XYZ file of C-alpha atoms in Angstrom:
590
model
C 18.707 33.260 41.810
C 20.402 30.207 40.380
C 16.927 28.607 39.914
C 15.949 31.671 37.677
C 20.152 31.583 35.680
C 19.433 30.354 32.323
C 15.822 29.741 32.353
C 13.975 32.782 31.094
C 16.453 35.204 29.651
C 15.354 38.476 28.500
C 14.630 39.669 24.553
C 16.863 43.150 24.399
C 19.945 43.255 27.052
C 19.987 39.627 27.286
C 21.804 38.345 24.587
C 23.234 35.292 22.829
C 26.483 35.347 24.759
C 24.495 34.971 27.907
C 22.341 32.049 26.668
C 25.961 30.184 25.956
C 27.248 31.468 29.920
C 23.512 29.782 30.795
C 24.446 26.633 29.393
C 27.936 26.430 30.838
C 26.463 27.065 34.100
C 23.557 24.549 33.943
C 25.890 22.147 32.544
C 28.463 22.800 35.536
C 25.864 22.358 37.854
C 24.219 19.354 36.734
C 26.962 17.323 35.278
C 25.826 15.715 32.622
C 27.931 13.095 31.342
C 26.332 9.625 32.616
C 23.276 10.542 33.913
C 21.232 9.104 36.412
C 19.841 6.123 34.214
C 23.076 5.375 33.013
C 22.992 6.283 29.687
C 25.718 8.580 28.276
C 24.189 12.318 28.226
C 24.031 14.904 25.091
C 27.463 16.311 25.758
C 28.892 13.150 24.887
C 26.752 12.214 21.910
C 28.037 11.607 18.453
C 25.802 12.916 15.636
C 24.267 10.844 13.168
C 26.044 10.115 10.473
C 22.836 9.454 8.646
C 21.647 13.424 9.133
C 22.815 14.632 6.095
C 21.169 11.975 4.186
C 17.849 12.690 5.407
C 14.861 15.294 4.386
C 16.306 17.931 6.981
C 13.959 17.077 9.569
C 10.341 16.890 10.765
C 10.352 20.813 11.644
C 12.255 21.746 8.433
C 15.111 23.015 10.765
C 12.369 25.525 11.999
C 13.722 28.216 15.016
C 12.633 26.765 18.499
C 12.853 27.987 21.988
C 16.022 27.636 23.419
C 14.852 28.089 27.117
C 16.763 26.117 29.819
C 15.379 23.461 32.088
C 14.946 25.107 35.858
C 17.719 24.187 38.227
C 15.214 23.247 41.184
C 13.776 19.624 40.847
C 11.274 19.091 38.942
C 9.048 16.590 41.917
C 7.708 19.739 43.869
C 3.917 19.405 43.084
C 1.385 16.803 44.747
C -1.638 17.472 43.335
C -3.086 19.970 40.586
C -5.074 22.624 42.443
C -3.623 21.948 45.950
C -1.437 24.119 48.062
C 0.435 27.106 47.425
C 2.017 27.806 44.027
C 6.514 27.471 44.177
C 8.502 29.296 41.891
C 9.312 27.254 39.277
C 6.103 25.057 39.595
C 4.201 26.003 36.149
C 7.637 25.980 34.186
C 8.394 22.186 35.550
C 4.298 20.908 34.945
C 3.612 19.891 32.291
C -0.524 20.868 31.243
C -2.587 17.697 31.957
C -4.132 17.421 28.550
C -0.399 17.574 26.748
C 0.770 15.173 29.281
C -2.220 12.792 28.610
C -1.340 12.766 24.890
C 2.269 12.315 25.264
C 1.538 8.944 27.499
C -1.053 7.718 25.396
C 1.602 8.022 22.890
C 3.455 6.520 24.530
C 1.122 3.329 25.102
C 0.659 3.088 21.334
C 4.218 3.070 20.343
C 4.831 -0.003 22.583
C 2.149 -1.630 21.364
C 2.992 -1.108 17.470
C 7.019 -0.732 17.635
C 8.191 -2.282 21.061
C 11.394 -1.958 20.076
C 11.958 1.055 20.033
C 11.328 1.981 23.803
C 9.913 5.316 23.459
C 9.822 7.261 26.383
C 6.689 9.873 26.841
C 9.377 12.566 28.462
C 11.488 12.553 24.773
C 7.891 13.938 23.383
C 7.821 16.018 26.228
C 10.945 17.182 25.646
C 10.894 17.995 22.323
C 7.155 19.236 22.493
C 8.686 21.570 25.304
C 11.500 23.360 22.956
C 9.091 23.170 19.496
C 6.332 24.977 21.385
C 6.360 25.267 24.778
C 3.829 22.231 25.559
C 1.448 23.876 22.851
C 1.956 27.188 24.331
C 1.299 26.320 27.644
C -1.673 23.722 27.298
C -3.913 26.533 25.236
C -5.687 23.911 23.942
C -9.349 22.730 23.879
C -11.360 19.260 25.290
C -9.963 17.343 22.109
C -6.436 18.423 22.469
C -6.930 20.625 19.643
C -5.004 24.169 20.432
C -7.351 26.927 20.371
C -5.295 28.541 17.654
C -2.956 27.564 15.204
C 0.557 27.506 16.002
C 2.828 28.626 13.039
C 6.281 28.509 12.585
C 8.228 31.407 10.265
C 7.944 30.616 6.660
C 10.772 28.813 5.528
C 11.362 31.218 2.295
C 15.347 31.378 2.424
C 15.463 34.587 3.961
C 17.688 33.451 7.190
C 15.911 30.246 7.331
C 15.517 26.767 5.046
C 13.973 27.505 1.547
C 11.126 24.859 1.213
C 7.933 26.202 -1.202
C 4.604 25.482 -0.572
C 3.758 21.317 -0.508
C 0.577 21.640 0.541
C -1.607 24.525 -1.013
C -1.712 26.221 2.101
C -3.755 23.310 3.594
C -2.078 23.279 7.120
C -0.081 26.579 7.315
C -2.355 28.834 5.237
C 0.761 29.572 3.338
C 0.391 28.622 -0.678
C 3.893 30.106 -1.397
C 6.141 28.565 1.194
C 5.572 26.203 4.515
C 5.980 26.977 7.260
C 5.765 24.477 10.211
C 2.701 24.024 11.929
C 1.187 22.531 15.620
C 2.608 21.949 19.051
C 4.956 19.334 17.482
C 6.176 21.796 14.245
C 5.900 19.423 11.605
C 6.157 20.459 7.931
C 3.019 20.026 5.984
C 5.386 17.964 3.391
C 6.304 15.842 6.042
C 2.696 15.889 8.119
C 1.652 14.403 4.929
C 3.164 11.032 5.704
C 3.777 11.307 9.194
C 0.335 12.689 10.364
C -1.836 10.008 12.789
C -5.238 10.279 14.132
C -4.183 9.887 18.063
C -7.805 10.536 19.682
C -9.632 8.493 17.205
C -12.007 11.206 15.473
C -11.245 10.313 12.019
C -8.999 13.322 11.486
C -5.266 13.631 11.154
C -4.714 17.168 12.591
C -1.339 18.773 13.218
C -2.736 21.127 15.434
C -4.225 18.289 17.854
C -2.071 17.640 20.584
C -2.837 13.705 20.543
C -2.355 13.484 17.214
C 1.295 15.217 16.783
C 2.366 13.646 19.543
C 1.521 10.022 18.387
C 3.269 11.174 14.915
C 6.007 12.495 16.697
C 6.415 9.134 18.308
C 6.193 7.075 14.776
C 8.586 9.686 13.158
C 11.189 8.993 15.896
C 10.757 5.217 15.639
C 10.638 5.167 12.055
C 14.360 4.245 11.692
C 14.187 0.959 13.395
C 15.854 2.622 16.012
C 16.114 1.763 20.035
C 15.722 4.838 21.982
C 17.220 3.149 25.121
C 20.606 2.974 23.039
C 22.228 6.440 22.981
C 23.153 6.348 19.965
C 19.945 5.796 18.220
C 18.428 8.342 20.673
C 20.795 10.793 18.918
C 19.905 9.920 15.656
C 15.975 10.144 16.277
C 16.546 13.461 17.731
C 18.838 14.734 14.982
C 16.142 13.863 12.855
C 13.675 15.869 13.980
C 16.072 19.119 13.785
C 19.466 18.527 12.851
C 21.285 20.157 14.838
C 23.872 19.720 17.553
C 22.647 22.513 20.077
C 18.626 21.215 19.771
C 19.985 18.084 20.399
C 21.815 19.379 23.630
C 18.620 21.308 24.959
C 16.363 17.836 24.165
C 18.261 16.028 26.298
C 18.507 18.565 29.001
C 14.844 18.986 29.207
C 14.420 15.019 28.488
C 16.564 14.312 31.775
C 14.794 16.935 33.814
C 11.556 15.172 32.826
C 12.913 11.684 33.424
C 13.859 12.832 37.373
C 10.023 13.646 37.592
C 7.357 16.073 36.872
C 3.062 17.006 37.466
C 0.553 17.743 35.994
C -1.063 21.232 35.815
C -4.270 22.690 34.552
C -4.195 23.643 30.857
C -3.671 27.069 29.689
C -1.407 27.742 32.961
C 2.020 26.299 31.768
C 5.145 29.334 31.023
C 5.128 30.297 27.789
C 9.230 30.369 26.992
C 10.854 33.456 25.781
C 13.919 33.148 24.342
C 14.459 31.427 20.157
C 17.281 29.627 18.356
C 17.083 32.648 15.672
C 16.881 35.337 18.419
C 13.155 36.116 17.366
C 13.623 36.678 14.164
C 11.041 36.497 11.610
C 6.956 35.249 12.758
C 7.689 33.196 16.147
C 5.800 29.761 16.629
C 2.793 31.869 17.836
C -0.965 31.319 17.464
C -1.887 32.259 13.767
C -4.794 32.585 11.435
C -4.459 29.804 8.687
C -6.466 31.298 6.201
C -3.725 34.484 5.685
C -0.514 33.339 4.741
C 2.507 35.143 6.405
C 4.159 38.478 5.039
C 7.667 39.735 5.004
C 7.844 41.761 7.827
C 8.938 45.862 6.734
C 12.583 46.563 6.126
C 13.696 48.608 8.669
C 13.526 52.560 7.117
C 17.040 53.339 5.362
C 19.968 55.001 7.451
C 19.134 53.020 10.565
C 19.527 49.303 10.679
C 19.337 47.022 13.821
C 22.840 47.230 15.613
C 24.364 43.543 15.785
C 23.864 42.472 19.535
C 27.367 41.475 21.489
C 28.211 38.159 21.856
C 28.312 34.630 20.249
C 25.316 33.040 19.478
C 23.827 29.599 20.788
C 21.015 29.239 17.601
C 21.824 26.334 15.871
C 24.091 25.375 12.531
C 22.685 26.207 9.616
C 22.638 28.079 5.918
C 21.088 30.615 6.864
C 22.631 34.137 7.642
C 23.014 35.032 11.650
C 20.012 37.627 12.481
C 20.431 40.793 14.771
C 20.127 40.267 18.119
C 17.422 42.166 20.909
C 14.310 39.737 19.578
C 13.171 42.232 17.277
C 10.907 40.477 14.296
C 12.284 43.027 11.877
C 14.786 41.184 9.728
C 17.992 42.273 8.504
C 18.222 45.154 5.509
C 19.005 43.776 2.428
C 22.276 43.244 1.090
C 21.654 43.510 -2.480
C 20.958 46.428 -4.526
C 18.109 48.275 -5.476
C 16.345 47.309 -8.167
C 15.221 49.804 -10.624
C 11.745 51.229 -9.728
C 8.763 49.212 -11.726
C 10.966 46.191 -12.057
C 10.038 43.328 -10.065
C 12.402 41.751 -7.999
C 14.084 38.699 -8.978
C 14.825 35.802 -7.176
C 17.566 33.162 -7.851
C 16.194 29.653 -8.466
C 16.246 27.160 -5.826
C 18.007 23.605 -6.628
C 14.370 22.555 -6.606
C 13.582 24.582 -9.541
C 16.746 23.489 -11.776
C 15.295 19.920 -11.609
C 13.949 18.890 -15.012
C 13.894 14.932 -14.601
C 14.950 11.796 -12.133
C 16.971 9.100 -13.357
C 17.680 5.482 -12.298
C 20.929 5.979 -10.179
C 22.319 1.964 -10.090
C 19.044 0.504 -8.144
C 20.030 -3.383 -9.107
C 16.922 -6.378 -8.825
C 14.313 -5.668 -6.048
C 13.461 -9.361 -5.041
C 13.156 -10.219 -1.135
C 11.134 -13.521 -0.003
C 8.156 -12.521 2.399
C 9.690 -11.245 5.950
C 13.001 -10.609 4.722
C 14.445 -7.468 4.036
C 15.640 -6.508 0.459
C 19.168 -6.559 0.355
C 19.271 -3.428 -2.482
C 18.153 -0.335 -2.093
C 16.724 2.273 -4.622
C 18.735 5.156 -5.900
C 17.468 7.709 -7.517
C 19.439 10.795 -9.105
C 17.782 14.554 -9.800
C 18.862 16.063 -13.037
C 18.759 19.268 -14.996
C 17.486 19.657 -18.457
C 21.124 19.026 -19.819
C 21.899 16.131 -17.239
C 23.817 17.785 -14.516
C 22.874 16.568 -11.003
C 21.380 18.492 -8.194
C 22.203 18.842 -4.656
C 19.947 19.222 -1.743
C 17.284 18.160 -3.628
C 14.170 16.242 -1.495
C 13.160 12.885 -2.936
C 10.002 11.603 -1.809
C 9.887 7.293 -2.152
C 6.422 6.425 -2.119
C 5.454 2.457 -1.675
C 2.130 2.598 -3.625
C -0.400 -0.215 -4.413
C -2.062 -3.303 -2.345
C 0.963 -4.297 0.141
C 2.431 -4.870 3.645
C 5.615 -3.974 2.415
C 7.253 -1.111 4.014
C 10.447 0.921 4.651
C 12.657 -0.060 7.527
C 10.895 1.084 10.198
C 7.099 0.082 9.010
C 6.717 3.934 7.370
C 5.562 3.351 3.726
C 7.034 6.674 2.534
C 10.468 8.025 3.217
C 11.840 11.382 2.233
C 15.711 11.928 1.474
C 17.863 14.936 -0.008
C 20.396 14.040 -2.688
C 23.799 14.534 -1.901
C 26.260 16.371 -4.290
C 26.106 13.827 -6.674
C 22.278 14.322 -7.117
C 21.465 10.558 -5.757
C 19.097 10.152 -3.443
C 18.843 6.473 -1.847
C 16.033 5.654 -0.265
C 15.815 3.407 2.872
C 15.812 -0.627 2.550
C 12.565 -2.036 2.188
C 11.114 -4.814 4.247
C 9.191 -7.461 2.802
C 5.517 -8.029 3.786
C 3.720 -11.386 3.651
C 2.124 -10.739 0.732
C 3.619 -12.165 -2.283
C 3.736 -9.937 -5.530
C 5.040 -6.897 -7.270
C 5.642 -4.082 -5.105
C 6.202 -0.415 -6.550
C 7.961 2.648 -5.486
C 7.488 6.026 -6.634
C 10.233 8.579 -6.540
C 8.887 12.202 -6.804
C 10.580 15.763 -6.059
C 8.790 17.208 -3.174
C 8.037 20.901 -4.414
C 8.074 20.830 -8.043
C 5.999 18.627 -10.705
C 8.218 16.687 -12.356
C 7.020 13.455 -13.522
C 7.721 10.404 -10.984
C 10.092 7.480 -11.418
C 8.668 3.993 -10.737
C 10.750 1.269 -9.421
C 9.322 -2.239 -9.242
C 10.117 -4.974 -6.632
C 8.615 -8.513 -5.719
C 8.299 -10.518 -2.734
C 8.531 -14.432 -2.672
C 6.896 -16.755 -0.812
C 9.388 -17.890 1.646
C 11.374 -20.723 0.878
C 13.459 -23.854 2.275
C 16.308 -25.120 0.478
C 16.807 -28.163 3.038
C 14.869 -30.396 5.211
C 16.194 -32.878 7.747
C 14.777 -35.119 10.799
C 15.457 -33.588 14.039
C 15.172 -37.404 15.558
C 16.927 -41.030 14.581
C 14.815 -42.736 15.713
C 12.710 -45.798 13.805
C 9.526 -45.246 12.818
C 7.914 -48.918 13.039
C 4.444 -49.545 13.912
C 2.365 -53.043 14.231
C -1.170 -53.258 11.739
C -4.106 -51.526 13.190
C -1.620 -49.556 15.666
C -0.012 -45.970 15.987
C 3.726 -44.907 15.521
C 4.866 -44.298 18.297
C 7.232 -41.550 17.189
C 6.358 -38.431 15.376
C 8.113 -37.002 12.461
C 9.640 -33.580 12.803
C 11.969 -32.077 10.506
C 13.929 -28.764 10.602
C 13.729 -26.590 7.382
C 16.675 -23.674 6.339
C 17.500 -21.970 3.708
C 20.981 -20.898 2.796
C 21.906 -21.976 6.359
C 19.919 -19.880 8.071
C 16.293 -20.571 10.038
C 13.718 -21.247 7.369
C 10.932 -19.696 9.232
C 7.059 -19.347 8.426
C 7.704 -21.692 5.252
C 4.860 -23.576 3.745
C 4.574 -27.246 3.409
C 2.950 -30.366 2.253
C 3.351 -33.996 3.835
C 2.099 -37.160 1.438
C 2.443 -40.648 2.124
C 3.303 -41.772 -1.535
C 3.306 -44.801 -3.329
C 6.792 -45.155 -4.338
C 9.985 -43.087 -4.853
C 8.833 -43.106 -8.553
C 5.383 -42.376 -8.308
C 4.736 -39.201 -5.891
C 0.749 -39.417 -5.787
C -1.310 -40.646 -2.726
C -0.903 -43.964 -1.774
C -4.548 -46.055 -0.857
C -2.911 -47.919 1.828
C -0.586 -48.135 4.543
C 0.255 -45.830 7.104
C -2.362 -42.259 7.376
C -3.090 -39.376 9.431
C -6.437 -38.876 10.895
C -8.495 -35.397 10.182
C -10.660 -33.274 12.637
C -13.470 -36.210 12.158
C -11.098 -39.145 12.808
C -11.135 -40.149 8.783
C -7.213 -41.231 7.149
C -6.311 -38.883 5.212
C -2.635 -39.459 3.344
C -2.145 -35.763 2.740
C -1.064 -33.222 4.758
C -1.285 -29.410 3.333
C -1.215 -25.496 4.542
C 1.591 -27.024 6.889
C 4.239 -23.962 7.998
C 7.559 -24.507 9.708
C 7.291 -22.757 13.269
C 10.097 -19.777 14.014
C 12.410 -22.146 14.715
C 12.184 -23.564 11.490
C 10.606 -26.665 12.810
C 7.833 -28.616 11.595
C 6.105 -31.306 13.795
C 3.921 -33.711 11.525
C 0.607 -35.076 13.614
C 0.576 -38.517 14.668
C 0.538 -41.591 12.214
C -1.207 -44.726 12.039
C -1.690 -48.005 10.516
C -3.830 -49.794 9.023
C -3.835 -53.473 8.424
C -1.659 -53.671 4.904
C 2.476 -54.245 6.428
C 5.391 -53.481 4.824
C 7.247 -50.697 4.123
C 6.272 -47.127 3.181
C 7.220 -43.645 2.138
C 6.562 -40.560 3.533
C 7.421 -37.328 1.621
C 7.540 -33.619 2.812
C 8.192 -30.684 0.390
C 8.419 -27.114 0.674
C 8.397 -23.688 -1.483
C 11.924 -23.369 -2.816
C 12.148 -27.176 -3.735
C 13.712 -28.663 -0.903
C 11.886 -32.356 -0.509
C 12.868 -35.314 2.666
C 11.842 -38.513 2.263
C 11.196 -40.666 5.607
C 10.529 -44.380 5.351
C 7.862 -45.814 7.599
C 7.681 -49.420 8.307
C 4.808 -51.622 9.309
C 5.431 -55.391 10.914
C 3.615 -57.809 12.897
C 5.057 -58.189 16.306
C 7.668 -60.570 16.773
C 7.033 -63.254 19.162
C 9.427 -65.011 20.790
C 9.780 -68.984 20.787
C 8.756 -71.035 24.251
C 12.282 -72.123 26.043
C 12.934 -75.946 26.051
C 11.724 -77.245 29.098
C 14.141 -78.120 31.622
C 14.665 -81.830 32.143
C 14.014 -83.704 35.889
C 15.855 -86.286 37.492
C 14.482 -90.045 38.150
């Protein structure tokens, strides 16, 4: 009984208020607070404060299921196959071709963003609520499901309003989107998020190894740590911004931490239960090529009857929806219109914007590995200037660069606030040196772009001093015994990765090659007196090669300089050895 409390309520007679008893009781019962890793659970998260600055989320704040991890643990299974079937067993497995994708997802995060410690059970997790592990592993040898999972289109009508971004390529919708795969991504935000995870030259949303691995770069994107609560919150936040799908993601996440198995595909429990109470099309399988259509109104005189109870769906604009599951929505509040006149609908903030302006955005100049220390604003406008709210702001980094946003992403999507500014994450500096440009657009209407130009610097020293006292004397024909090294900074700070050139010159005055004197030796033993394509380790050191002599004594001058004009130089000297004069001979006695 208490395995089953909370886990697969009923559409109809189970309501809202007994999803929010559910939770109470799973959260009595497994006391979340600091979990078993030590990390502080959901109930004490803080939200982002960086939410309401972003695009919404990856899912568009799309409905998910709101079913409850079991209360048995999760370890019951040995093998796939093998033994009798427990209750519970299919709802805690996870289907092996899903669970293959989210670890090789895994694998690849750690590989290109170590730092951010992504665990395969958060995709598991989240996969779990967005669609029920692609409806229960339904999906084919590639990890493609065998149909299309679509969420509700997001046309206002109790959910977000977001029109059409994509021509209908992902959702089969060309009016409005409407979130699509096992992962519910947007098409607007597939577009920059999408990867290729099983290497077939395709990024598919509906491919199980390739939403997961964009799952996993969407969640890292923010230069976040996932073993830090805090940043865990914010990733997940991101993804749906809201505190309750935050609260079920980290249920489900700890359940999957304490252990799980693998079972064949197509067998996992489809979950029954939805944050908007089943409202509108469910994330089910659809056809792409037919777009989604307003479900009937219900026929006049007899309208759904509210169901009892609070409700547990998440926060958000949109109007609460009757309860029982139904997928008829709610009769319309406003009036009539008058037969042969089409109905009119109020225009979005989307559709007020006329033009972007330059909101402040000051110089754009970074030196190669640094990141920028401004950041681009942008604010939407009407026709006559006003701004506009809640407007999406797509910053595109476009041209031949390895600059990128925080987080490696090289576009970043962010609503303007009531002001109508947008500002868009910091850049970070490549290695290539150049102009860099960024393209602001307004994702879902054509309005024309604004450019913003940048440049990265080579990187740069602004001093240079010997690590070492010590004298740098050598006999003709022999070798220094010391080598030079010298530390490089700039501003006070590690000069790191900064070029450099080493000459022995002739004089203080005259800075070319000197003929004579002391000289390094090249790969084939020759002197050479020059010294170039030399970079200061990440310590900001430098470590010259050793020197030597030739027959010519006196004294010498070495000079290193680097990009940004900071110059040391080291005198080298070169003396015969001195020899010391015979003692007088002691005297003897007669």
């Amino acid at each position: 009984m208490a395995a089953q409390f909370g886990r697969r309520l009923r559409k109809g007679a189970a309501t809202t208020a007994v999803a929010a008893v559910a939770v109470a009781a799973l959260s009595a019962s497994q006391a979340p607070g600091v979990n078993d890793h030590g990390r502080r659970s959901a109930a004490d998260a803080i939200p982002s404060p960086d939410a309401s600055t972003s695009d919404g989320s990856a899912t568009g704040n799309s409905p998910y299921y709101t079913d409850l991890p079991p209360l048995n643990s999760p370890n019951p299974s040995p093998s796939t196959g093998t033994g009798p079937v427990t209750p519970g067993t299919t709802e805690a497995g996870i289907p092996a071709t899903v669970l293959d994708a989210y670890k090789k997802a895994e694998t690849a995060l750690r590989d290109a963003k170590p730092g951010c410690n992504l665990p395969w059970q958060l995709l598991a997790a989240i996969g779990r609520v967005e669609s029920g592990q692609a409806r229960g592993g339904r999906v084919n040898a590639d990890g493609t499901t065998t149909s299309p999972i679509l969420g509700p289109q997001l046309d206002g009508n109790g959910f977000a309003l977001i029109k059409d971004t994509d021509n209908g390529a992902y959702d089969g919708n060309s009016d409005y989107d409407q979130a699509v795969g096992p992962m519910q991504f947007i098409p607007s935000t597939w577009a920059w998020a999408g990867r290729d995870g099983n290497d077939d030259g395709k990024k598919d949303p509906n491919n199980i190894y390739d939403a997961a691995l964009a799952a996993g770069h969407y969640l890292c994107r923010g230069n976040w740590d996932l073993s830090d609560q805090r940043d865990l919150d914010r990733a997940i936040l991101s993804y749906n911004n809201s505190r309750e799908y935050l609260n079920l993601v980290m249920r489900w996440l700890e359940y999957y931490r304490k252990g799980t198995h693998e079972i064949p595909d197509g067998t996992g429990t489809l979950p029954d239960n939805r944050s908007d109470n089943g409202a509108g099309t469910s994330p089910t399988p659809s056809s792409p090529s037919t777009p989604s259509t307003p479900n009937s109104p219900n026929t006049p005189g007899s309208p759904n009857a509210p169901a009892p109870g609070g409700s547990t769906s998440k926060p958000s604009p949109r109007p609460e929806k009757p309860g029982g599951g139904g997928t008829t929505p709610k009769p319309p509040t406003t009036p009539p219109t008058t037969p042969g006149t089409p109905p009119t609908t109020p225009p979005t903030p989307t559709d007020t914007v006329d033009h972007l302006e330059d909101a402040g955005t000051a110089k754009l100049t970074a030196m190669a590995g640094d990141a920028f220390g401004k950041r681009i604003s942008t604010r939407a406008e009407t026709k006559t200037g006003e701004a506009v709210g809640k407007v999406r702001i797509r910053f595109t980094i476009i041209g031949d660069t390895d600059t990128t946003f925080t987080g490696g992403e090289s576009v970043a999507t962010v609503a303007t606030n009531s002001s109508g500014v947008a500002v868009a994450p910091a850049l970070q500096a490549g290695e290539k040196t150049g102009g860099v440009t960024v393209r602001a657009t307004v994702v879902g209407r054509t309005v024309p772009g604004l450019d913003y130009k940048a440049t990265v610097t080579e990187r740069a020293a602004d001093k240079l001093v010997r690590t070492g006292d010590a004298a740098l004397t050598c006999t003709p024909g022999g070798e220094f015994a010391n080598q030079v090294e010298v530390k490089a900074t700039y501003q006070g700070a590690v000069a790191d990765g900064v070029a450099a050139t080493a000459t022995l010159i002739k004089s203080a005055d005259d800075p070319t090659a000197d003929d004579k004197g002391p000289y390094f030796k090249d790969a084939d033993g020759k002197a050479v007196r020059t010294l170039t394509a030399l970079k200061t380790d990440a310590k900001g050191l430098l470590k010259l090669p050793k020197l030597y002599a030739d027959d010519t004594t006196g004294t010498f001058l070495l000079r290193i300089s680097t990009a940004g004009g900071a110059t040391l130089t080291v005198e080298l000297t070169v003396a015969a050895a001195e020899t010391s004069s015979p003692s007088p001979s002691a005297g003897t006695g007669a």
